[in-house]
Amino acid sequence: SIDEFGAFTVNIYPNPVQHMLTLELPSGNKNIRIVNITGATVLSLQSSLNTERINMSNLPNGIYFIQIESNNQTVVRKVVKQ
């Protein structure tokens, strides 16, 4: 799925995900958080990469929210883990 928020474009796939989630991100430093349906942060990382791969195979199946913050803007995407 693709989200545009000003000049801030994010592409996240596959969705639903089983193992590896790929995030195509804008350039620059980003804070990435994966939050479960109860609001608990299950993963938090900083990245300067344009493509980030996240292993989700150890997370329980369910709905997660990927929060990406860059240049004081935040994009949130829903991802289903199967």
XYZ file of C-alpha atoms in Angstrom:
82
model
C 0.000 0.000 0.000
C 1.186 3.499 -0.781
C 0.546 6.613 1.309
C 1.364 10.161 0.314
C 1.596 12.838 2.969
C 3.067 15.908 1.357
C 6.399 14.806 -0.092
C 6.501 11.840 2.298
C 5.758 8.650 0.337
C 5.871 5.163 1.881
C 5.415 1.814 0.185
C 4.913 -1.216 2.459
C 4.577 -4.780 1.151
C 3.497 -7.536 1.219
C 0.266 -6.916 3.095
C -0.778 -9.276 4.531
C 2.720 -10.344 5.592
C 3.925 -13.717 6.833
C 7.671 -13.263 7.320
C 9.573 -10.278 5.882
C 7.959 -6.851 5.561
C 9.591 -4.418 3.129
C 9.315 -0.661 3.664
C 10.295 1.728 0.849
C 10.979 5.005 2.600
C 11.986 8.588 1.898
C 15.635 9.561 2.247
C 16.921 10.853 5.566
C 16.615 9.647 9.134
C 13.400 7.943 10.158
C 11.959 6.530 13.361
C 9.965 3.352 12.749
C 7.655 1.747 15.294
C 5.477 -1.329 14.989
C 2.513 -1.181 17.345
C 0.065 -4.014 18.026
C -3.708 -3.657 18.225
C -3.561 -2.929 21.992
C -1.171 -0.010 21.416
C 1.965 -1.734 22.721
C 5.180 -1.109 20.767
C 6.563 -4.473 19.605
C 9.490 -3.065 17.589
C 11.216 0.295 17.441
C 14.154 1.243 15.243
C 15.895 4.152 13.603
C 16.814 3.950 9.949
C 18.594 6.075 7.385
C 18.023 3.471 4.652
C 15.630 3.986 1.740
C 14.562 0.327 1.955
C 14.134 -1.391 5.307
C 13.262 -5.077 5.757
C 11.635 -6.150 9.005
C 11.307 -9.769 10.095
C 7.771 -10.210 11.454
C 7.782 -14.015 11.581
C 8.239 -14.029 15.376
C 5.185 -11.810 15.982
C 1.750 -13.323 16.655
C -0.791 -13.158 13.828
C -2.979 -10.067 13.946
C -3.216 -6.395 13.031
C -0.236 -4.079 13.466
C 0.333 -0.403 12.776
C 3.592 0.754 11.209
C 4.394 4.307 12.346
C 7.080 6.091 10.338
C 8.254 9.526 11.440
C 10.455 11.632 9.172
C 11.033 15.396 9.149
C 8.349 15.967 11.833
C 5.732 14.164 9.732
C 4.225 10.791 10.623
C 2.645 8.194 8.365
C 0.747 5.265 9.881
C -0.074 2.132 7.865
C -2.060 -0.908 8.926
C -0.474 -4.290 8.247
C -2.003 -7.735 8.771
C 0.355 -10.476 9.981
C -0.779 -13.968 8.938
